[in-house]
Coordinates of C-alpha atoms in Angstrom, one line a residue:
M1 CA 27.4 8.8 3.2
E2 CA 25.6 9.4 6.6
Q3 CA 22.3 8.8 4.8
A4 CA 23.5 5.5 3.4
K5 CA 24.8 4.4 6.8
K6 CA 21.4 5.2 8.4
H7 CA 19.5 3.1 5.9
L8 CA 21.9 0.2 6.4
V9 CA 21.3 0.3 10.1
L10 CA 17.5 0.5 9.6
L11 CA 17.6 -2.3 7.2
S12 CA 19.5 -4.5 9.7
I13 CA 16.8 -3.7 12.3
F14 CA 14.1 -4.8 9.8
I15 CA 15.9 -8.0 9.0
I16 CA 16.1 -8.9 12.7
L17 CA 12.4 -8.3 13.2
F18 CA 11.6 -10.2 10.0
N19 CA 13.6 -13.2 11.0
F20 CA 11.9 -13.3 14.4
A21 CA 8.5 -13.1 12.8
T22 CA 9.4 -15.8 10.3
S23 CA 10.5 -18.2 13.1
E24 CA 7.1 -17.7 14.8
A25 CA 5.1 -18.3 11.6
L26 CA 7.0 -21.5 10.5
S27 CA 5.4 -23.4 13.3
Q28 CA 2.0 -23.0 11.5
P29 CA 0.8 -25.8 9.2
L30 CA 1.3 -25.5 5.4
H31 CA -1.6 -25.2 3.0
N32 CA -2.1 -24.2 -0.6
R33 CA 1.3 -23.5 -2.1
S34 CA 0.3 -22.1 -5.5
K35 CA -0.3 -18.4 -5.1
H36 CA 2.0 -15.4 -5.5
F37 CA 1.2 -12.4 -3.5
V38 CA 2.8 -9.0 -4.3
L39 CA 2.4 -6.5 -1.4
V40 CA 2.5 -2.7 -2.1
H41 CA 3.0 -0.2 0.7
G42 CA 1.4 3.2 1.2
A43 CA 2.8 6.8 1.6
S44 CA 6.1 7.3 3.5
H45 CA 6.3 3.5 4.1
G46 CA 8.2 0.7 2.4
A47 CA 8.3 -3.0 2.0
W48 CA 9.3 -3.3 5.7
C49 CA 5.7 -2.5 6.8
W50 CA 4.6 -6.0 5.8
Y51 CA 7.1 -7.8 8.1
K52 CA 4.3 -9.5 10.2
L53 CA 2.2 -10.6 7.2
V54 CA 5.0 -12.0 5.0
P55 CA 5.9 -15.0 7.2
L56 CA 2.3 -15.8 7.8
L57 CA 1.6 -16.1 4.1
R58 CA 4.8 -18.0 3.5
S59 CA 4.0 -20.4 6.3
S60 CA 0.8 -21.2 4.3
G61 CA 2.9 -22.1 1.3
H62 CA 2.5 -18.9 -0.7
N63 CA 5.2 -17.1 -2.6
V64 CA 5.4 -13.5 -1.4
T65 CA 7.1 -10.4 -2.9
T66 CA 7.3 -7.1 -1.2
I67 CA 8.6 -4.1 -3.1
D68 CA 9.7 -0.6 -2.4
L69 CA 8.2 1.8 -4.8
A70 CA 10.5 4.5 -6.1
A71 CA 12.2 6.7 -3.5
S72 CA 10.5 4.5 -0.7
G73 CA 11.9 2.1 1.8
I74 CA 15.5 1.4 0.8
D75 CA 15.0 2.3 -2.8
P76 CA 18.1 4.5 -3.6
R77 CA 16.2 7.1 -5.7
Q78 CA 15.2 10.4 -4.1
I79 CA 11.9 12.2 -4.5
S80 CA 13.6 14.8 -6.8
D81 CA 14.1 11.9 -9.3
L82 CA 10.4 11.4 -9.7
Q83 CA 8.8 13.5 -12.5
S84 CA 5.4 11.6 -12.5
I85 CA 3.3 9.1 -10.5
S86 CA 4.4 6.6 -13.2
D87 CA 8.0 7.0 -12.1
Y88 CA 6.9 6.3 -8.5
I89 CA 5.0 3.1 -9.6
R90 CA 7.7 1.9 -12.0
P91 CA 9.2 -0.8 -9.7
L92 CA 5.8 -2.5 -9.5
R93 CA 5.2 -2.5 -13.3
D94 CA 8.8 -3.7 -13.9
L95 CA 8.3 -6.6 -11.4
L96 CA 5.1 -7.8 -13.0
A97 CA 6.5 -7.4 -16.5
S98 CA 9.4 -9.6 -15.6
L99 CA 7.2 -12.6 -14.5
P100 CA 6.9 -15.7 -16.6
P101 CA 4.3 -15.4 -19.4
N102 CA 1.6 -17.4 -17.7
E103 CA 2.1 -16.3 -14.1
K104 CA -0.5 -14.1 -12.4
V105 CA -0.3 -12.5 -8.9
I106 CA -2.6 -11.5 -6.2
L107 CA -1.8 -7.8 -5.9
V108 CA -2.4 -6.2 -2.5
G109 CA -2.1 -2.4 -2.1
H110 CA -2.4 -0.4 1.1
S111 CA -3.5 3.2 1.3
L112 CA -1.7 5.2 -1.4
G113 CA -0.6 1.8 -2.8
G114 CA -4.1 1.6 -4.3
V115 CA -3.0 4.1 -6.9
A116 CA -0.1 1.9 -7.9
L117 CA -2.6 -1.1 -8.2
S118 CA -4.9 0.9 -10.3
Q119 CA -2.3 2.0 -12.9
T120 CA -0.8 -1.5 -13.0
M121 CA -4.3 -3.1 -13.5
E122 CA -4.7 -0.8 -16.5
R123 CA -1.3 -1.5 -18.0
L124 CA -0.8 -5.2 -17.1
P125 CA -4.2 -6.7 -16.5
S126 CA -3.2 -10.1 -17.7
K127 CA -0.7 -10.5 -14.9
I128 CA -3.2 -10.0 -12.0
S129 CA -5.6 -12.6 -10.8
V130 CA -7.2 -10.3 -8.3
A131 CA -6.4 -6.8 -6.9
V132 CA -7.0 -6.3 -3.2
F133 CA -7.4 -2.7 -2.0
L134 CA -6.6 -2.7 1.7
T135 CA -8.1 0.5 3.0
A136 CA -6.6 2.0 -0.1
L137 CA -7.4 4.7 -2.6
M138 CA -9.5 3.1 -5.3
P139 CA -10.0 5.2 -8.5
G140 CA -11.6 3.6 -11.5
P141 CA -13.3 4.3 -14.9
S142 CA -16.3 5.8 -13.0
L143 CA -14.2 7.5 -10.3
N144 CA -11.5 9.8 -11.6
I145 CA -8.4 10.2 -9.3
S146 CA -8.9 13.9 -9.0
T147 CA -12.5 13.6 -7.9
L148 CA -11.4 10.9 -5.4
D149 CA -8.5 13.0 -4.0
Q150 CA -10.7 16.1 -3.7
E151 CA -13.2 14.2 -1.6
R152 CA -10.4 12.8 0.5
V153 CA -9.0 16.3 1.2
R154 CA -12.5 17.6 1.9
R155 CA -13.0 15.0 4.6
Q156 CA -9.5 15.4 6.0
T157 CA -9.1 16.5 9.6
D158 CA -6.1 18.2 11.2
T159 CA -2.8 16.8 9.7
L160 CA -1.1 17.3 13.0
D161 CA 2.7 17.1 12.6
T162 CA 2.7 15.8 9.0
R163 CA 5.5 17.9 7.4
F164 CA 4.8 19.2 3.9
T165 CA 7.4 20.6 1.5
F166 CA 6.5 23.3 -1.0
G167 CA 9.0 22.9 -3.8
N168 CA 7.2 25.1 -6.2
G169 CA 6.6 27.9 -3.7
P170 CA 4.2 28.5 -0.8
N171 CA 1.4 29.6 -3.1
N172 CA 1.4 26.3 -4.9
P173 CA 0.3 22.8 -3.8
P174 CA 2.9 20.9 -1.6
T175 CA 5.3 18.7 -3.5
S176 CA 6.1 16.1 -0.7
L177 CA 5.0 15.0 2.7
I178 CA 6.3 12.9 5.6
F179 CA 4.3 11.7 8.6
G180 CA 5.5 12.9 12.0
P181 CA 5.4 10.8 15.2
K182 CA 2.2 12.4 16.5
V183 CA 0.1 11.7 13.4
L184 CA 1.5 8.2 13.2
L185 CA 0.5 7.5 16.8
L186 CA -2.9 9.1 16.7
R187 CA -4.2 8.5 13.1
L188 CA -2.3 5.6 11.6
Y189 CA -1.0 3.3 14.4
Q190 CA -3.4 4.1 17.2
L191 CA -4.4 0.4 17.7
S192 CA -1.1 -1.1 16.7
P193 CA 1.6 -2.2 19.2
I194 CA 3.8 0.6 20.3
E195 CA 6.9 -1.2 18.9
D196 CA 5.4 -0.9 15.4
W197 CA 4.9 2.8 15.9
T198 CA 8.5 3.1 17.1
L199 CA 9.7 1.2 14.0
A200 CA 7.7 3.5 11.8
T201 CA 9.0 6.7 13.3
T202 CA 12.5 5.5 12.5
L203 CA 11.8 4.4 8.9
M204 CA 9.6 7.1 7.4
R205 CA 10.6 8.7 4.1
E206 CA 9.2 11.6 2.2
T207 CA 6.6 10.9 -0.3
R208 CA 6.4 12.8 -3.6
L209 CA 3.1 14.5 -4.2
F210 CA 1.6 15.3 -7.6
T211 CA -1.2 17.7 -8.6
D212 CA -4.7 16.4 -9.6
Q213 CA -3.9 17.3 -13.2
E214 CA -0.7 15.3 -13.1
L215 CA -2.5 12.3 -11.5
S216 CA -5.4 12.5 -14.0
R217 CA -3.0 12.5 -16.9
D218 CA -1.1 9.3 -15.8
L219 CA -4.1 7.4 -14.4
V220 CA -6.5 7.0 -17.3
L221 CA -8.5 3.8 -16.3
T222 CA -10.7 1.9 -18.7
R223 CA -13.4 -0.7 -18.3
E224 CA -11.7 -2.8 -21.0
K225 CA -8.4 -3.1 -19.1
Y226 CA -8.7 -2.0 -15.4
G227 CA -12.3 -3.3 -15.4
S228 CA -11.2 -6.7 -16.5
V229 CA -9.4 -7.4 -13.3
K230 CA -11.3 -8.7 -10.3
R231 CA -11.2 -6.4 -7.2
V232 CA -11.7 -6.9 -3.5
F233 CA -11.8 -4.0 -1.0
I234 CA -10.9 -4.6 2.6
I235 CA -12.4 -2.1 5.0
A236 CA -10.4 -1.2 8.1
E237 CA -13.1 -0.5 10.7
K238 CA -11.2 1.9 13.0
D239 CA -9.1 3.7 10.3
L240 CA -8.7 7.3 11.3
T241 CA -6.7 8.2 8.1
L242 CA -9.1 7.0 5.4
E243 CA -12.1 6.7 7.7
K244 CA -14.7 4.0 7.2
D245 CA -17.3 6.4 5.6
F246 CA -14.8 7.5 3.0
Q247 CA -13.9 3.9 2.3
Q248 CA -17.6 3.2 1.8
W249 CA -17.9 6.2 -0.4
M250 CA -15.2 4.9 -2.7
I251 CA -16.9 1.5 -2.8
Q252 CA -20.2 3.0 -3.7
K253 CA -18.7 5.1 -6.5
N254 CA -16.5 2.3 -7.9
P255 CA -18.0 -1.0 -6.8
P256 CA -15.6 -3.9 -6.5
N257 CA -16.4 -7.6 -6.9
E258 CA -16.4 -8.1 -3.1
V259 CA -16.1 -6.2 0.1
K260 CA -14.6 -7.5 3.3
E261 CA -14.1 -5.8 6.7
I262 CA -11.5 -6.3 9.4
R263 CA -13.0 -5.2 12.7
G264 CA -10.8 -3.4 15.2
S265 CA -8.2 -2.5 12.6
D266 CA -6.5 0.9 12.5
H267 CA -5.1 2.3 9.2
M268 CA -2.1 -0.1 9.5
T269 CA -4.1 -3.4 9.3
M270 CA -0.9 -5.4 8.7
M271 CA 0.4 -4.1 12.1
S272 CA -2.8 -4.1 14.2
K273 CA -4.5 -7.2 12.8
P274 CA -2.0 -9.3 10.9
K275 CA -3.6 -12.6 11.6
E276 CA -7.0 -11.4 10.6
L277 CA -5.6 -10.0 7.4
W278 CA -3.8 -13.3 6.8
A279 CA -7.0 -15.2 7.2
C280 CA -8.8 -12.7 4.9
L281 CA -6.2 -13.0 2.2
Q282 CA -6.3 -16.8 2.5
G283 CA -10.0 -16.7 1.7
I284 CA -9.4 -14.4 -1.3
S285 CA -6.6 -16.6 -2.6
K286 CA -8.9 -19.6 -2.6
K287 CA -11.8 -17.8 -4.3
Y288 CA -10.0 -16.0 -7.1
N289 CA -7.8 -18.2 -9.3

């Protein structure tokens, strides 16, 4: 009961912030009403993290959907309910599967959200006009998720106050994580307004972790399906979580159709550079139909 009350309070805070941002954005001119954006959050976050970008896109006439992946944001499931990465991604697959037959979306995934994009590209390629990887994990037919994750871990610096849970015992890989205030401040939100960091520290939830073997089993990506979807990668120049050289390594190993860069962006581009991200996505929406 206390947990439910907490999430209701946090949701109220988000709605207040969202309404404020919407009122600011509605003063902007309207352009190009035809695109549907679906925004997918990263680890420990939820749909709330897009609150600055959503009104900007809507003020341009676009339809925008933000989702909570399973056991994220205000989704009622708990991480103990997730037996596979497919369970985690299910809300995104269900959303796209429910769209009208001829509707396609611009799919935007941030950080761990890139894994959700990748599986959805493989399973529902006909529903996606372009997939946008915003400083996101980008596996592919030529870059297995286990290889990608091992490289990420190899480059990883001190995790600071990130809290790991070892549900299978201390001698086995961790089964969940949640970002602490320090790592959020110094590695994710270091260039974002302090108010956004404060919001994040309040809304973090544990993220279920899966082994490389489990990920490889559920993320089999083919050139015929995954490879049929256009991809754009957006580099966050000042990202200290997935650093620029790692982003470039993924791009080299699994080249997308186009690469863009947002200068001065930390890991949370939608917080530190929302207007620049908006402009970038506007350009993508015009180019990929």
